[in-house]
Amino acid sequence: MNSNPATTTPTNGAGATEVAPASSPTFSPLYQQIKALITQGLESGEWKPGEIIPSEVELAARYKVSQGTVRKAIDELAADNLLVRRQGKGTFVATHNEDRVQFRFLRLLPDDGDAHPHVSRLLECRRLRAPAEIARQLDLKPADPVVLIRRLLQFDGETTVFDEIWLPGAVFRGLTAERLADYKGPLYAMFETEFGTRMIRASEKIRAVAADAPVAELLKVTVGFPLLSVERVSYTYGDRPVEVRRGWYVTTGYYYQNDLS
Amino acid sequence: MNSNPATTTPTNGAGATEVAPASSPTFSPLYQQIKALITQGLESGEWKPGEIIPSEVELAARYKVSQGTVRKAIDELAADNLLVRRQGKGTFVATHNEDRVQFRFLRLLPDDGDAHPHVSRLLECRRLRAPAEIARQLDLKPADPVVLIRRLLQFDGETTVFDEIWLPGAVFRGLTAERLADYKGPLYAMFETEFGTRMIRASEKIRAVAADAPVAELLKVTVGFPLLSVERVSYTYGDRPVEVRRGWYVTTGYYYQNDLS
DNA sequence: GAGTGGTCTAGACCACAGC
DNA sequence: CTGTGGTCTAGACCACTCT
């Protein structure tokens, strides 16, 4: 039938000319099945972030479909930011490392100019049992182990962001303050290279809140000062949540940039 | 050569088998030229919002290209939300009217549930000369005529949003408080059907600010209360700015939803 | 020159909507 | 049944990159 791409080859076309049998109630186009197969390869680690994947011709041969079908599958994966096409070179697995795609997840910009390297200052990194709300958002059982990271971000020397980051303990097993402090570059790059967990997408809830005493002191503002509250849940392959991040942003001189299209 | 799609037909292929001459320094794919031609048809009003455009076969014949090339052009226009494909029916010009695509531009959601019809209360609508900053953002000359709309939005009876909306006076010539009050439905739908100006995309700068006295009174909060400040510039065809909107949102019980992907 | 992705074509067939 | 968009194929050629 036309439903189970869990095997190595797509379900259509034992022969070459035969195409979608279709008419089944759960019809799925061939290229969607190919897309799922490629995603499996990404998820299983067959092709790692930054690496090149086989050429379209090779994949077409492997999956016994035409190059055009592979192309359409890759097109969608590239649109989803899972793959990156480079004409003349090949197709690569997207990575949080050597990319200026970090402005995809940190959208705080200065009122003037644009570029802004930031410095992270780690406050703590400890393991504890998940509070009920965090467990719910991470799809864990209550009291499952989690890692809590608290940190400050400075832009041009100004303390601008306070983050509380919650991660499932089972996935981030060897994560310690030392390893965090040693690592250069964005957190998501570390998660990807050190723990094999790649953030694919995120969903944010944004509010304006008044600074309470502890946060006010960290961000060097007065109690009651208006802060941008950003609550983010990040997802990896299969839409599995793997991070809850609660951020408090000082938005004097900086703003959160968003494009509606 | 391969550069001027301002004429009625694409620049490639006088014959049928001849394809892109290319090798020119300003190479542009055929489907991009088709895309530009279709966009012209949208902008000129040849096909109006909500209407159906010619079938792929027809367009292919008109432009003297293959159906596949037209298809790729339409695919991109649909991805940009300028067109909407409906299998079995045809391809339609996107519209702000009969669509639940209004949640694309108003992203305030209640903490529980999801749906939320809102009521608009018009405070004023008057014409004046553009302040320097507004003129700059709307790409007008200082002191050019503009329309200023001030209004409140209520969700479930709660006053949640105060908006100041600036529009170029030349485009919105007959816009009055009466017409605004009479019109049912979202503003962008009215702009589209009454003034032929369709909003395509928008860019927002979001901050947390303290309510000042006038805004606090309108939103029924205390002075200094944290509000979400949303400054939006909206664009129509050709990336021409046609609206500046400054909103103040009460985010207790509501949040601004954003997806990073 | 060889290999990669990118474009374009032509033709076949399928899924869906409306008559 | 007809017309629409949606899928799939096969082949040709172009643009880009590296050797």
Coordinates of C-alpha atoms (C1' of nucleotides) in Angstrom, one line a residue:
Chain A
M1 CA 0.0 0.0 0.0
N2 CA 1.0 3.6 0.3
S3 CA 1.5 4.1 4.0
N4 CA 4.5 2.6 5.6
P5 CA 7.8 4.3 4.8
A6 CA 9.4 2.7 7.8
T7 CA 11.2 0.2 5.5
T8 CA 14.3 1.1 3.5
T9 CA 12.6 1.6 0.2
P10 CA 9.5 3.6 -0.6
T11 CA 6.3 1.7 -1.0
N12 CA 5.5 2.6 -4.5
G13 CA 7.0 1.2 -7.7
A14 CA 8.5 -2.2 -7.5
G15 CA 9.0 -1.7 -11.3
A16 CA 10.3 1.4 -12.9
T17 CA 7.2 2.7 -14.8
E18 CA 4.8 1.9 -12.0
V19 CA 3.9 4.9 -10.0
A20 CA 1.6 5.8 -7.1
P21 CA -1.2 3.2 -6.7
A22 CA -3.1 5.8 -4.8
S23 CA -6.8 5.6 -4.2
S24 CA -6.0 4.4 -0.7
P25 CA -7.6 6.4 2.1
T26 CA -4.2 7.3 3.5
F27 CA -2.5 8.5 0.4
S28 CA 0.9 10.0 0.8
P29 CA 2.9 11.3 -2.1
L30 CA 6.2 9.6 -3.0
Y31 CA 8.3 12.6 -2.3
Q32 CA 6.8 12.8 1.2
Q33 CA 7.9 9.3 1.8
I34 CA 11.4 10.1 0.6
K35 CA 11.4 13.2 2.8
A36 CA 10.6 10.9 5.8
L37 CA 13.4 8.5 4.8
I38 CA 15.9 11.3 4.6
T39 CA 14.7 12.7 7.9
Q40 CA 15.3 9.3 9.4
G41 CA 18.9 9.4 8.1
L42 CA 19.3 12.8 9.8
E43 CA 17.7 11.7 13.1
S44 CA 19.7 8.4 13.2
G45 CA 22.9 10.3 12.7
E46 CA 23.7 8.7 9.4
W47 CA 24.5 12.2 8.2
K48 CA 25.6 14.6 11.0
P49 CA 25.2 18.4 11.1
G50 CA 27.7 20.1 8.8
E51 CA 28.3 17.0 6.7
I52 CA 27.3 16.5 3.1
I53 CA 24.6 14.1 2.2
P54 CA 24.6 11.9 -1.0
S55 CA 23.9 13.7 -4.3
E56 CA 20.4 13.8 -5.7
V57 CA 21.4 11.2 -8.3
E58 CA 22.7 8.8 -5.6
L59 CA 19.7 9.2 -3.5
A60 CA 17.4 8.7 -6.5
A61 CA 19.2 5.4 -7.2
R62 CA 19.1 4.3 -3.5
Y63 CA 15.4 5.0 -3.2
K64 CA 14.5 3.8 -6.7
V65 CA 12.8 7.0 -7.6
S66 CA 13.5 9.8 -10.1
Q67 CA 15.9 12.6 -9.4
G68 CA 13.0 15.0 -9.6
T69 CA 11.2 13.3 -6.7
V70 CA 14.3 13.4 -4.5
R71 CA 14.7 17.0 -5.5
K72 CA 11.2 17.9 -4.3
A73 CA 11.8 16.1 -1.0
I74 CA 15.1 18.0 -0.5
D75 CA 13.5 21.2 -1.5
E76 CA 11.1 20.9 1.4
L77 CA 13.7 19.9 3.9
A78 CA 15.8 22.9 2.9
A79 CA 12.7 25.1 3.3
D80 CA 12.4 23.6 6.8
N81 CA 16.0 24.5 7.5
L82 CA 17.0 20.9 8.0
L83 CA 19.3 20.9 4.9
V84 CA 21.3 23.5 3.1
R85 CA 21.8 23.5 -0.6
R86 CA 25.0 24.8 -2.1
Q87 CA 25.1 24.9 -5.9
G88 CA 28.1 23.2 -7.4
K89 CA 29.0 21.6 -4.0
G90 CA 26.2 19.5 -2.7
T91 CA 23.6 19.4 0.0
F92 CA 24.6 19.7 3.6
V93 CA 23.0 19.0 7.0
A94 CA 22.1 22.3 8.6
T95 CA 24.1 23.1 11.7
H96 CA 24.0 25.7 14.5
N97 CA 27.8 25.9 14.4
E98 CA 29.4 27.8 11.5
D99 CA 26.3 29.7 10.6
R100 CA 25.1 33.2 11.1
V101 CA 21.7 31.5 11.5
Q102 CA 21.9 32.2 15.2
F103 CA 19.9 35.4 14.6
R104 CA 17.1 33.0 13.9
F105 CA 16.8 32.2 17.6
L106 CA 18.0 35.3 19.3
R107 CA 16.1 38.2 17.8
L108 CA 17.2 41.0 20.1
L109 CA 18.7 43.9 18.1
P110 CA 20.1 47.3 19.1
D111 CA 18.1 50.4 18.1
D112 CA 20.9 51.5 15.9
G113 CA 23.2 49.3 13.8
D114 CA 22.6 45.6 13.5
A115 CA 25.5 43.3 14.4
H116 CA 26.0 42.5 18.1
P117 CA 28.3 39.8 19.5
H118 CA 27.2 39.0 23.0
V119 CA 28.9 37.6 26.0
S120 CA 27.4 34.9 28.2
R121 CA 27.9 34.8 31.9
L122 CA 27.0 31.5 33.6
L123 CA 25.3 31.9 37.0
E124 CA 24.6 28.2 37.7
C125 CA 24.1 24.8 36.2
R126 CA 22.6 22.2 38.4
R127 CA 20.4 19.1 38.3
L128 CA 17.1 18.7 40.0
R129 CA 13.7 17.1 39.8
A130 CA 11.4 18.7 37.3
P131 CA 8.7 21.0 38.6
A132 CA 5.3 20.0 37.4
E133 CA 4.9 22.8 34.8
I134 CA 8.4 22.1 33.3
A135 CA 7.8 18.4 33.2
R136 CA 4.5 19.0 31.4
Q137 CA 6.2 21.2 28.8
L138 CA 9.1 18.8 28.3
D139 CA 6.8 15.8 28.1
L140 CA 8.4 14.2 31.1
K141 CA 7.0 12.6 34.2
P142 CA 6.9 14.9 37.2
A143 CA 10.1 14.8 39.3
D144 CA 12.1 13.4 36.4
P145 CA 15.6 14.7 36.4
V146 CA 16.2 18.0 34.6
V147 CA 19.1 20.4 34.2
L148 CA 18.6 24.0 35.1
I149 CA 21.0 26.6 33.6
R150 CA 20.8 30.2 34.7
R151 CA 22.8 32.8 32.9
L152 CA 23.1 36.4 31.8
L153 CA 23.8 37.8 28.4
Q154 CA 25.7 41.1 27.8
F155 CA 25.6 43.2 24.7
D156 CA 28.4 45.7 24.5
G157 CA 29.0 45.3 28.2
E158 CA 25.3 45.9 29.1
T159 CA 23.5 43.2 30.9
T160 CA 20.5 42.7 28.8
V161 CA 19.1 39.2 29.1
F162 CA 18.5 36.8 32.0
D163 CA 17.8 33.2 31.0
E164 CA 16.5 30.2 32.8
I165 CA 17.0 27.1 30.7
W166 CA 15.5 23.7 31.5
L167 CA 16.7 20.6 29.8
P168 CA 15.7 16.9 30.2
G169 CA 18.4 15.2 32.3
A170 CA 18.3 12.0 30.4
V171 CA 19.4 13.6 27.2
F172 CA 21.9 16.0 28.6
R173 CA 23.7 13.5 30.9
G174 CA 27.2 14.8 31.2
L175 CA 26.3 18.5 31.1
T176 CA 28.2 20.4 33.8
A177 CA 29.0 24.0 34.6
E178 CA 32.6 23.3 33.6
R179 CA 31.7 22.1 30.1
L180 CA 29.4 25.0 29.7
A181 CA 32.0 27.5 30.7
D182 CA 34.6 26.0 28.5
Y183 CA 32.5 25.9 25.4
K184 CA 32.8 28.7 22.9
G185 CA 29.8 29.7 20.7
P186 CA 26.1 29.4 21.0
L187 CA 24.4 26.9 23.3
Y188 CA 22.5 25.2 20.5
A189 CA 25.8 24.5 18.7
M190 CA 27.0 22.8 21.9
F191 CA 23.8 20.8 22.3
E192 CA 24.2 19.6 18.8
T193 CA 27.9 18.7 18.8
E194 CA 28.2 17.4 22.4
F195 CA 24.8 15.8 22.9
G196 CA 23.6 15.0 19.4
T197 CA 20.4 17.0 20.0
R198 CA 19.6 19.5 17.2
M199 CA 17.0 22.2 17.8
I200 CA 14.7 22.4 14.8
R201 CA 12.1 24.9 15.7
A202 CA 10.8 26.8 18.7
S203 CA 7.6 28.4 19.9
E204 CA 7.6 31.5 22.0
K205 CA 5.1 33.3 24.3
I206 CA 5.9 36.9 24.8
R207 CA 4.7 39.2 27.5
A208 CA 5.5 42.5 29.2
V209 CA 6.1 41.9 32.9
A210 CA 7.4 43.9 35.9
A211 CA 10.8 43.0 37.2
D212 CA 10.7 41.3 40.6
A213 CA 13.4 41.7 43.1
P214 CA 15.8 38.9 42.2
V215 CA 15.6 39.5 38.4
A216 CA 15.8 43.3 38.9
E217 CA 19.1 42.8 40.8
L218 CA 20.6 40.6 38.1
L219 CA 19.6 42.9 35.3
K220 CA 20.5 46.1 37.3
V221 CA 17.1 47.7 36.9
T222 CA 14.6 48.8 39.5
V223 CA 11.9 46.6 40.9
G224 CA 8.8 47.0 38.7
F225 CA 10.8 47.9 35.6
P226 CA 9.1 46.7 32.4
L227 CA 10.8 43.6 31.0
L228 CA 10.1 41.5 28.0
S229 CA 9.2 38.0 29.1
V230 CA 10.0 35.3 26.5
E231 CA 9.0 31.7 27.2
R232 CA 10.3 29.4 24.6
V233 CA 9.8 25.7 24.0
S234 CA 12.3 24.2 21.5
Y235 CA 11.7 21.0 19.5
T236 CA 14.0 18.5 17.8
Y237 CA 13.2 15.9 15.2
G238 CA 9.7 14.4 15.5
D239 CA 8.5 17.6 17.3
R240 CA 9.9 16.3 20.6
P241 CA 10.3 19.2 23.1
V242 CA 13.8 19.3 24.5
E243 CA 14.2 22.7 26.0
V244 CA 12.2 25.2 28.0
R245 CA 13.7 28.6 28.2
R246 CA 12.4 31.5 30.1
G247 CA 14.1 34.8 29.3
W248 CA 13.8 38.3 30.7
Y249 CA 14.9 41.0 28.3
V250 CA 15.8 44.6 29.0
T251 CA 14.4 46.5 25.9
T252 CA 15.8 49.9 26.4
G253 CA 18.2 50.4 23.5
Y254 CA 17.2 47.0 22.1
Y255 CA 14.1 45.5 20.6
Y256 CA 12.7 42.1 19.7
Q257 CA 12.5 41.8 15.9
N258 CA 9.7 39.9 14.2
D259 CA 8.6 39.7 10.6
L260 CA 5.1 38.7 9.6
S261 CA 4.8 37.3 6.2
Chain B
M1 CA 18.9 39.1 -23.4
N2 CA 17.7 37.9 -20.1
S3 CA 16.9 40.9 -18.0
N4 CA 13.8 42.8 -19.0
P5 CA 10.5 41.2 -18.0
A6 CA 8.7 44.5 -18.4
T7 CA 7.3 43.4 -21.7
T8 CA 4.4 41.1 -22.1
T9 CA 6.3 38.0 -22.9
P10 CA 9.3 36.6 -21.2
T11 CA 12.7 37.3 -22.8
N12 CA 13.7 33.7 -23.4
G13 CA 12.6 31.4 -26.2
A14 CA 11.2 32.8 -29.3
G15 CA 11.1 29.3 -30.5
A16 CA 9.9 26.3 -28.5
T17 CA 13.0 24.3 -27.9
E18 CA 15.2 27.3 -27.2
V19 CA 15.7 27.9 -23.5
A20 CA 17.6 30.2 -21.3
P21 CA 20.5 31.9 -23.2
A22 CA 22.0 32.7 -19.8
S23 CA 25.7 33.4 -19.4
S24 CA 24.7 37.0 -19.0
P25 CA 26.0 38.7 -15.9
T26 CA 22.4 39.4 -14.7
F27 CA 20.9 36.0 -15.2
S28 CA 17.4 35.5 -14.0
P29 CA 15.6 32.2 -14.3
L30 CA 12.5 32.0 -16.5
Y31 CA 10.2 31.2 -13.7
Q32 CA 11.3 34.3 -11.8
Q33 CA 10.4 36.4 -14.9
I34 CA 7.0 34.6 -14.9
K35 CA 6.6 35.3 -11.2
A36 CA 7.3 39.0 -11.9
L37 CA 4.7 39.1 -14.7
I38 CA 2.1 37.5 -12.5
T39 CA 2.9 39.9 -9.7
Q40 CA 2.3 42.7 -12.2
G41 CA -1.1 41.3 -12.9
L42 CA -1.9 41.3 -9.2
E43 CA -0.5 44.8 -8.6
S44 CA -2.3 46.3 -11.7
G45 CA -5.6 44.8 -10.5
E46 CA -6.0 42.5 -13.5
W47 CA -6.9 39.8 -10.9
K48 CA -8.4 41.2 -7.7
P49 CA -8.2 39.7 -4.2
G50 CA -10.5 36.7 -3.9
E51 CA -10.7 36.2 -7.6
I52 CA -9.4 33.2 -9.5
I53 CA -6.5 33.6 -11.9
P54 CA -6.1 31.7 -15.2
S55 CA -5.2 28.0 -15.0
E56 CA -1.6 26.9 -15.2
V57 CA -2.2 25.7 -18.8
E58 CA -3.6 29.0 -19.8
L59 CA -0.8 31.0 -18.3
A60 CA 1.7 28.7 -19.9
A61 CA 0.2 29.4 -23.3
R62 CA 0.0 33.1 -22.6
Y63 CA 3.6 33.4 -21.6
K64 CA 4.9 30.8 -24.0
V65 CA 6.5 28.6 -21.4
S66 CA 5.9 25.1 -20.1
Q67 CA 3.3 24.4 -17.5
G68 CA 6.1 23.3 -15.1
T69 CA 7.7 26.8 -15.3
V70 CA 4.4 28.5 -14.5
R71 CA 3.9 26.0 -11.7
K72 CA 7.2 26.9 -10.1
A73 CA 6.3 30.6 -10.3
I74 CA 2.9 30.1 -8.7
D75 CA 4.5 27.8 -6.1
E76 CA 6.6 30.6 -4.9
L77 CA 3.8 33.2 -5.0
A78 CA 1.7 30.8 -2.9
A79 CA 4.6 30.4 -0.5
D80 CA 4.7 34.2 -0.2
N81 CA 0.9 34.2 0.6
L82 CA 0.1 36.2 -2.6
L83 CA -1.8 33.3 -4.1
V84 CA -3.8 30.4 -2.7
R85 CA -4.0 27.1 -4.5
R86 CA -7.1 25.0 -4.2
Q87 CA -6.9 21.6 -5.8
G88 CA -9.6 20.8 -8.2
K89 CA -10.8 24.4 -8.2
G90 CA -8.0 26.7 -9.3
T91 CA -5.6 29.3 -8.0
F92 CA -6.9 32.4 -6.3
V93 CA -5.6 35.8 -5.3
A94 CA -5.1 35.9 -1.5
T95 CA -7.4 38.1 0.4
H96 CA -7.8 39.5 4.0
N97 CA -11.5 39.0 3.7
E98 CA -13.0 35.6 4.1
D99 CA -9.9 34.0 5.6
R100 CA -8.9 33.0 9.1
V101 CA -5.5 34.3 8.0
Q102 CA -6.1 37.3 10.3
F103 CA -4.2 35.4 13.0
R104 CA -1.2 36.1 10.8
F105 CA -1.2 39.8 11.7
L106 CA -2.8 39.8 15.2
R107 CA -0.9 37.3 17.3
L108 CA -2.3 38.0 20.7
L109 CA -3.8 34.8 22.2
P110 CA -5.5 34.1 25.6
D111 CA -3.6 32.0 28.1
D112 CA -6.3 29.4 27.8
G113 CA -8.1 28.3 24.7
D114 CA -7.4 29.8 21.3
A115 CA -10.2 31.4 19.5
H116 CA -11.0 35.1 20.3
P117 CA -13.3 37.3 18.3
H118 CA -12.4 40.9 19.2
V119 CA -14.4 44.1 19.1
S120 CA -12.9 47.4 17.8
R121 CA -13.8 50.7 19.4
L122 CA -12.8 53.7 17.3
L123 CA -11.4 56.7 19.2
E124 CA -10.7 59.0 16.4
C125 CA -9.8 59.3 12.7
R126 CA -8.3 62.5 11.5
R127 CA -6.0 63.9 8.9
L128 CA -2.9 65.8 9.6
R129 CA 0.6 66.5 8.4
A130 CA 3.1 63.7 8.9
P131 CA 5.5 64.0 11.8
A132 CA 9.1 63.6 10.7
E133 CA 9.5 60.1 12.0
I134 CA 6.2 58.8 10.5
A135 CA 7.1 60.4 7.1
R136 CA 10.4 58.7 7.2
Q137 CA 8.9 55.3 7.9
L138 CA 6.2 55.7 5.2
D139 CA 8.7 57.0 2.7
L140 CA 6.8 60.3 2.4
K141 CA 8.1 63.9 2.5
P142 CA 7.8 65.6 5.9
A143 CA 4.4 67.3 6.4
D144 CA 2.8 65.2 3.6
P145 CA -0.8 64.4 4.5
V146 CA -1.4 61.3 6.6
V147 CA -4.4 59.7 8.3
L148 CA -4.2 58.9 12.0
I149 CA -6.5 56.3 13.5
R150 CA -6.7 55.7 17.2
R151 CA -8.7 52.7 18.5
L152 CA -9.1 50.2 21.2
L153 CA -9.5 46.4 20.9
Q154 CA -11.5 44.4 23.4
F155 CA -11.2 40.7 23.8
D156 CA -14.1 39.1 25.8
G157 CA -15.0 42.6 27.0
E158 CA -11.5 43.3 28.3
T159 CA -9.8 46.3 26.8
T160 CA -6.5 44.8 25.7
V161 CA -5.0 46.8 22.9
F162 CA -4.6 50.5 22.0
D163 CA -3.5 51.2 18.5
E164 CA -2.3 54.3 16.7
I165 CA -2.4 53.7 13.0
W166 CA -0.7 56.0 10.5
L167 CA -1.6 55.8 6.8
P168 CA -0.5 57.9 3.7
G169 CA -3.2 60.4 3.0
A170 CA -2.7 60.1 -0.8
V171 CA -3.6 56.5 -0.8
F172 CA -6.4 56.5 1.7
R173 CA -8.2 59.5 0.3
G174 CA -11.8 59.0 1.3
L175 CA -11.2 57.4 4.6
T176 CA -13.4 58.8 7.4
A177 CA -14.5 57.9 10.8
E178 CA -17.9 57.0 9.5
R179 CA -16.6 54.6 6.9
L180 CA -14.4 53.0 9.5
A181 CA -17.2 52.7 12.0
D182 CA -19.6 51.2 9.4
Y183 CA -17.1 48.6 8.1
K184 CA -17.4 45.1 9.5
G185 CA -14.3 42.9 9.7
P186 CA -10.6 43.4 9.9
L187 CA -9.0 46.7 8.9
Y188 CA -6.8 45.1 6.3
A189 CA -9.8 43.7 4.6
M190 CA -11.3 47.2 4.3
F191 CA -8.0 48.6 3.0
E192 CA -8.0 45.9 0.4
T193 CA -11.6 46.2 -0.8
E194 CA -12.2 49.9 -0.3
F195 CA -8.8 51.3 -1.2
G196 CA -7.2 48.7 -3.4
T197 CA -4.2 48.4 -1.1
R198 CA -3.3 44.9 0.0
M199 CA -0.9 44.4 2.9
I200 CA 1.7 41.7 2.0
R201 CA 4.1 41.6 4.9
A202 CA 5.0 43.5 8.0
S203 CA 8.0 44.0 10.3
E204 CA 7.6 44.5 14.0
K205 CA 9.8 45.9 16.8
I206 CA 8.6 44.7 20.1
R207 CA 9.5 46.1 23.5
A208 CA 8.3 46.2 27.1
V209 CA 7.4 49.7 28.2
A210 CA 5.8 51.4 31.2
A211 CA 2.3 52.8 30.6
D212 CA 2.2 56.6 30.6
A213 CA -0.8 58.5 31.9
P214 CA -2.9 58.7 28.7
V215 CA -2.4 55.1 27.6
A216 CA -2.9 53.9 31.1
E217 CA -6.3 55.6 31.3
L218 CA -7.3 54.1 28.0
L219 CA -6.3 50.6 28.9
K220 CA -7.5 50.9 32.5
V221 CA -4.2 50.1 34.0
T222 CA -2.1 52.0 36.5
V223 CA 0.6 54.4 35.3
G224 CA 3.9 52.5 35.0
F225 CA 2.1 49.2 34.3
P226 CA 4.2 47.0 31.9
L227 CA 2.8 47.0 28.4
L228 CA 4.0 45.3 25.2
S229 CA 4.9 47.9 22.7
V230 CA 4.6 46.7 19.1
E231 CA 5.7 49.0 16.3
R232 CA 4.7 47.6 13.0
V233 CA 5.5 48.8 9.4
S234 CA 3.4 47.1 6.8
Y235 CA 4.3 46.8 3.1
T236 CA 2.3 46.2 -0.1
Y237 CA 3.5 45.1 -3.5
G238 CA 7.0 46.2 -4.3
D239 CA 7.9 46.5 -0.7
R240 CA 6.3 49.9 -0.5
P241 CA 5.5 50.9 3.2
V242 CA 1.8 51.8 3.5
E243 CA 1.1 51.7 7.3
V244 CA 2.8 52.4 10.5
R245 CA 1.1 51.0 13.5
R246 CA 2.0 51.5 17.1
G247 CA 0.3 49.2 19.5
W248 CA 0.2 48.9 23.3
Y249 CA -0.9 45.4 24.5
V250 CA -1.9 44.4 28.0
T251 CA -0.4 41.0 28.4
T252 CA -2.1 39.7 31.5
G253 CA -4.2 36.8 30.5
Y254 CA -2.9 37.2 26.9
Y255 CA 0.4 36.6 25.2
Y256 CA 2.1 37.4 21.9
Q257 CA 2.6 34.2 20.0
N258 CA 5.7 33.7 17.8
D259 CA 7.1 30.7 16.1
L260 CA 10.8 30.4 15.2
S261 CA 11.4 28.0 12.4
Chain C
dG1 C1' 36.6 18.2 -17.3
dA2 C1' 33.8 16.1 -13.9
dG3 C1' 30.3 16.5 -10.5
dT4 C1' 27.0 19.1 -8.1
dG5 C1' 22.7 21.6 -7.8
dG6 C1' 19.3 24.6 -10.8
dT7 C1' 16.3 25.3 -14.7
dC8 C1' 13.2 23.9 -18.4
dT9 C1' 10.5 20.9 -21.0
dA10 C1' 7.0 17.3 -22.4
dG11 C1' 4.1 13.8 -21.3
dA12 C1' 1.6 10.7 -18.3
dC13 C1' -1.3 9.9 -14.7
dC14 C1' -3.7 10.8 -10.0
dA15 C1' -6.7 13.4 -6.6
dC16 C1' -10.3 16.6 -6.1
dA17 C1' -14.3 19.6 -7.2
dG18 C1' -18.3 20.7 -9.7
dC19 C1' -21.5 19.8 -13.2
Chain D
dC1 C1' -17.4 13.7 -17.5
dT2 C1' -14.4 17.7 -17.6
dG3 C1' -11.2 20.9 -15.7
dT4 C1' -8.3 22.1 -12.1
dG5 C1' -4.1 21.5 -9.3
dG6 C1' -0.7 17.6 -7.7
dT7 C1' 2.7 14.0 -8.6
dC8 C1' 6.1 11.5 -11.1
dT9 C1' 9.2 10.6 -14.7
dA10 C1' 13.0 11.2 -18.2
dG11 C1' 16.0 13.8 -20.6
dA12 C1' 18.4 18.0 -21.9
dC13 C1' 21.0 21.8 -20.8
dC14 C1' 22.9 25.6 -17.6
dA15 C1' 25.5 27.6 -13.6
dC16 C1' 28.7 26.9 -10.1
dT17 C1' 32.8 24.6 -7.7
dC18 C1' 36.8 22.2 -7.5
dT19 C1' 40.5 19.6 -9.3

